[in-house]
Coordinates of C-alpha atoms in Angstrom, one line a residue:
Chain A
X1 CA -62.6 112.7 239.9
X2 CA -66.3 111.3 238.0
X3 CA -66.7 110.0 241.2
X4 CA -64.6 106.2 241.0
X5 CA -63.0 105.5 244.8
X6 CA -60.7 102.8 245.0
X7 CA -59.4 100.2 247.6
X8 CA -58.0 100.5 249.7
X9 CA -55.2 103.7 248.8
X10 CA -52.5 101.5 250.1
X11 CA -51.8 98.1 250.9
X12 CA -48.9 95.8 252.0
X13 CA -49.1 92.0 251.8
X14 CA -47.4 88.9 251.5
X15 CA -46.2 86.6 248.5
X16 CA -49.3 83.4 247.8
X17 CA -51.7 86.2 249.9
X18 CA -54.7 86.7 247.4
X19 CA -55.9 90.5 247.0
X20 CA -58.4 92.1 245.9
X21 CA -58.7 95.8 244.6
X22 CA -62.1 97.6 244.4
X23 CA -62.6 100.2 242.1
X24 CA -66.1 102.1 242.6
X25 CA -68.0 104.4 240.0
X26 CA -70.2 106.4 240.5
X27 CA -71.5 108.2 237.3
X28 CA -72.5 104.3 235.2
X29 CA -69.8 105.0 233.0
X30 CA -70.6 101.2 230.7
X31 CA -66.2 101.4 230.2
X32 CA -63.8 100.3 233.2
X33 CA -60.4 99.5 232.9
X34 CA -57.5 98.3 235.0
X35 CA -54.2 99.9 234.2
X36 CA -50.5 98.9 236.4
X37 CA -47.7 101.7 236.5
X38 CA -44.4 100.7 236.5
X39 CA -41.6 102.8 235.4
X40 CA -40.1 102.5 232.4
X41 CA -43.4 101.2 231.4
X42 CA -46.2 104.0 231.4
X43 CA -49.3 102.5 232.1
X44 CA -50.0 99.2 230.9
X45 CA -53.8 97.9 230.8
X46 CA -54.6 94.3 232.9
X47 CA -58.2 94.2 231.9
X48 CA -61.4 95.8 230.9
X49 CA -64.9 95.4 231.2
X50 CA -67.2 97.3 228.9
X51 CA -70.4 95.9 230.6
X52 CA -72.0 94.0 233.6
X53 CA -70.2 90.4 233.0
X54 CA -68.2 91.2 230.2
X55 CA -64.5 91.3 230.6
X56 CA -61.7 90.6 228.8
X57 CA -57.6 90.7 228.7
X58 CA -55.6 93.6 228.6
X59 CA -51.6 93.8 228.2
X60 CA -50.6 91.9 231.8
X61 CA -53.7 90.2 232.2
X62 CA -51.3 87.0 233.8
X63 CA -51.9 86.7 237.5
X64 CA -55.0 88.6 237.3
X65 CA -58.8 88.3 237.2
X66 CA -61.5 90.6 237.3
X67 CA -65.3 90.7 238.3
X68 CA -68.2 93.2 237.2
X69 CA -71.1 92.0 238.8
X70 CA -72.8 95.9 238.6
X71 CA -72.2 98.5 237.2
X72 CA -70.6 100.7 239.6
X73 CA -68.1 98.3 240.8
X74 CA -65.0 96.5 238.8
X75 CA -62.6 94.1 241.0
X76 CA -59.4 93.1 240.2
X77 CA -58.4 89.7 242.2
X78 CA -54.3 89.1 242.6
X79 CA -54.9 85.2 243.2
X80 CA -52.1 84.2 244.5
X81 CA -49.4 88.0 245.6
X82 CA -45.6 87.6 243.8
X83 CA -43.5 90.4 244.4
X84 CA -43.1 91.7 240.3
X85 CA -47.2 92.7 241.5
X86 CA -45.8 95.9 243.5
X87 CA -46.8 98.4 241.6
X88 CA -49.8 101.5 241.8
X89 CA -52.7 100.5 240.4
X90 CA -55.0 102.8 238.5
X91 CA -58.8 102.6 237.1
X92 CA -60.4 104.3 234.9
X93 CA -64.0 104.4 233.8
X94 CA -65.1 105.6 229.9
X95 CA -68.1 106.9 228.6
X96 CA -67.9 106.0 225.0
X97 CA -64.4 106.1 222.6
X98 CA -64.9 109.8 222.1
X99 CA -64.3 110.8 226.0
X100 CA -61.7 110.6 227.9
X101 CA -60.5 108.2 230.4
X102 CA -61.1 109.7 234.0
X103 CA -59.0 108.1 236.9
X104 CA -59.4 107.4 240.5
X105 CA -57.1 108.1 242.8
X106 CA -54.7 105.3 242.8
X107 CA -54.3 102.1 245.1
X108 CA -50.3 100.9 245.8
X109 CA -48.9 97.6 246.6
X110 CA -46.4 96.3 248.0
X111 CA -46.1 92.3 247.9
X112 CA -43.4 91.6 250.2
Chain B
X1 CA -50.1 93.5 220.5
X2 CA -50.8 96.9 220.0
X3 CA -47.7 98.7 219.1
X4 CA -48.2 102.9 220.8
X5 CA -44.3 104.3 221.1
X6 CA -44.0 107.7 222.3
X7 CA -40.8 109.6 221.5
X8 CA -38.5 111.2 223.2
X9 CA -38.2 109.4 225.9
X10 CA -37.8 112.1 228.4
X11 CA -36.8 116.2 227.4
X12 CA -35.6 118.7 228.9
X13 CA -35.8 122.4 228.5
X14 CA -34.9 126.1 228.9
X15 CA -38.2 128.2 230.0
X16 CA -39.9 129.7 227.2
X17 CA -38.9 127.3 224.4
X18 CA -40.8 125.2 222.0
X19 CA -40.8 122.0 222.1
X20 CA -43.0 119.1 220.6
X21 CA -43.7 115.0 220.9
X22 CA -44.8 112.0 218.9
X23 CA -47.2 109.1 219.4
X24 CA -46.8 106.4 217.3
X25 CA -50.2 104.2 216.5
X26 CA -51.4 101.2 214.4
X27 CA -53.3 102.4 211.4
X28 CA -55.8 100.2 211.4
X29 CA -59.3 99.8 213.7
X30 CA -58.1 103.2 214.9
X31 CA -61.4 104.7 216.9
X32 CA -59.3 107.8 219.1
X33 CA -56.1 108.8 220.2
X34 CA -56.2 110.6 224.1
X35 CA -53.5 112.9 225.2
X36 CA -52.8 112.6 229.2
X37 CA -51.3 115.1 231.0
X38 CA -49.1 113.2 234.1
X39 CA -47.9 114.7 237.4
X40 CA -46.2 112.3 240.1
X41 CA -48.5 110.9 242.7
X42 CA -51.5 112.2 240.9
X43 CA -53.6 110.7 238.4
X44 CA -53.2 111.4 234.5
X45 CA -55.2 114.3 233.7
X46 CA -56.6 114.2 230.2
X47 CA -55.2 117.3 227.2
X48 CA -57.2 115.9 224.1
X49 CA -59.1 113.1 222.2
X50 CA -58.4 113.4 218.8
X51 CA -60.6 111.0 216.1
X52 CA -60.8 112.4 212.8
X53 CA -57.7 112.5 211.1
X54 CA -55.8 116.2 209.9
X55 CA -57.3 117.6 213.4
X56 CA -55.9 119.9 215.6
X57 CA -56.5 120.6 219.0
X58 CA -55.7 123.5 220.9
X59 CA -55.8 123.7 225.7
X60 CA -53.5 127.6 225.8
X61 CA -49.8 126.7 225.1
X62 CA -51.2 123.2 224.5
X63 CA -52.0 121.8 221.0
X64 CA -52.1 118.1 219.2
X65 CA -52.4 117.2 215.8
X66 CA -53.3 113.9 214.2
X67 CA -52.8 111.8 211.2
X68 CA -54.5 108.4 211.3
X69 CA -53.3 107.3 207.8
X70 CA -50.3 107.0 208.9
X71 CA -50.2 107.0 212.2
X72 CA -48.9 109.6 214.2
X73 CA -50.1 112.2 216.1
X74 CA -47.6 115.5 218.0
X75 CA -48.0 117.6 220.9
X76 CA -47.0 120.4 220.8
X77 CA -46.4 122.9 223.8
X78 CA -45.3 126.9 223.1
X79 CA -43.5 128.6 225.6
X80 CA -43.0 125.9 228.2
X81 CA -43.3 126.7 231.7
X82 CA -42.3 124.9 235.1
X83 CA -45.5 124.2 235.6
X84 CA -45.7 122.5 232.3
X85 CA -42.2 119.6 233.5
X86 CA -44.9 115.8 233.9
X87 CA -44.7 112.7 231.6
X88 CA -47.3 112.8 228.5
X89 CA -49.1 110.0 227.2
X90 CA -50.4 109.1 224.5
X91 CA -52.5 106.5 224.2
X92 CA -54.3 104.9 221.2
X93 CA -58.6 103.6 221.1
X94 CA -59.2 101.1 219.0
X95 CA -62.6 100.2 218.0
X96 CA -62.7 96.6 217.4
X97 CA -61.8 96.0 221.1
X98 CA -62.6 98.5 223.1
X99 CA -59.2 99.1 224.6
X100 CA -56.8 102.1 225.5
X101 CA -53.9 101.2 224.9
X102 CA -51.0 104.2 226.3
X103 CA -47.5 104.7 225.1
X104 CA -44.7 104.5 227.8
X105 CA -44.6 108.6 227.9
X106 CA -42.3 111.9 227.1
X107 CA -41.1 113.1 230.6
X108 CA -40.7 116.4 230.0
X109 CA -38.5 118.7 232.7
X110 CA -38.4 122.5 232.1
X111 CA -35.3 124.6 233.9
X112 CA -36.9 127.8 235.3

């Protein structure tokens, strides 16, 4: 969908290790978002970007950082993974407010 | 903190029943209201993007209305089918921030 690729698709890591998830898009969409999916919480916004090098915090940004050095890539880094960050992470892109979000296929992260 | 609420949390109906869900959102800084359909193990799929007060949109048996002055939107499904079983999410787009904040969703189960 909209050429969005998330990598890796699955990852198991240990508590305390840094982890980087990648979102790559081929559609030149300006806005990019990282969400996490947890039972009972729906999708919660972690960080988002409104342009190259322009990022801002979402609802649940503690323990996460992002970078967007070029339009097509939006990286999400867990600086020191904790078990509470075990989740499914979705990247999404947006052309503009009147358009729908396009989602990647998700990354399932397990922190042991 | 933007508060986007959906009710009910879950709904069980019989095939052929019509049903509706509610999404409530802040009435200030409104820019758009999105509806998505989300099946287990898949990515969310866009249903509607609504921007104007009084807007009504329709896609097959599914329709939605929007009241931006009082901050709510209704999603209606006419003659529910088992394949309508999914989680239905709404998302509020606040123009001042470019954030897209989701509600926790309504889980619909349609029994044959």
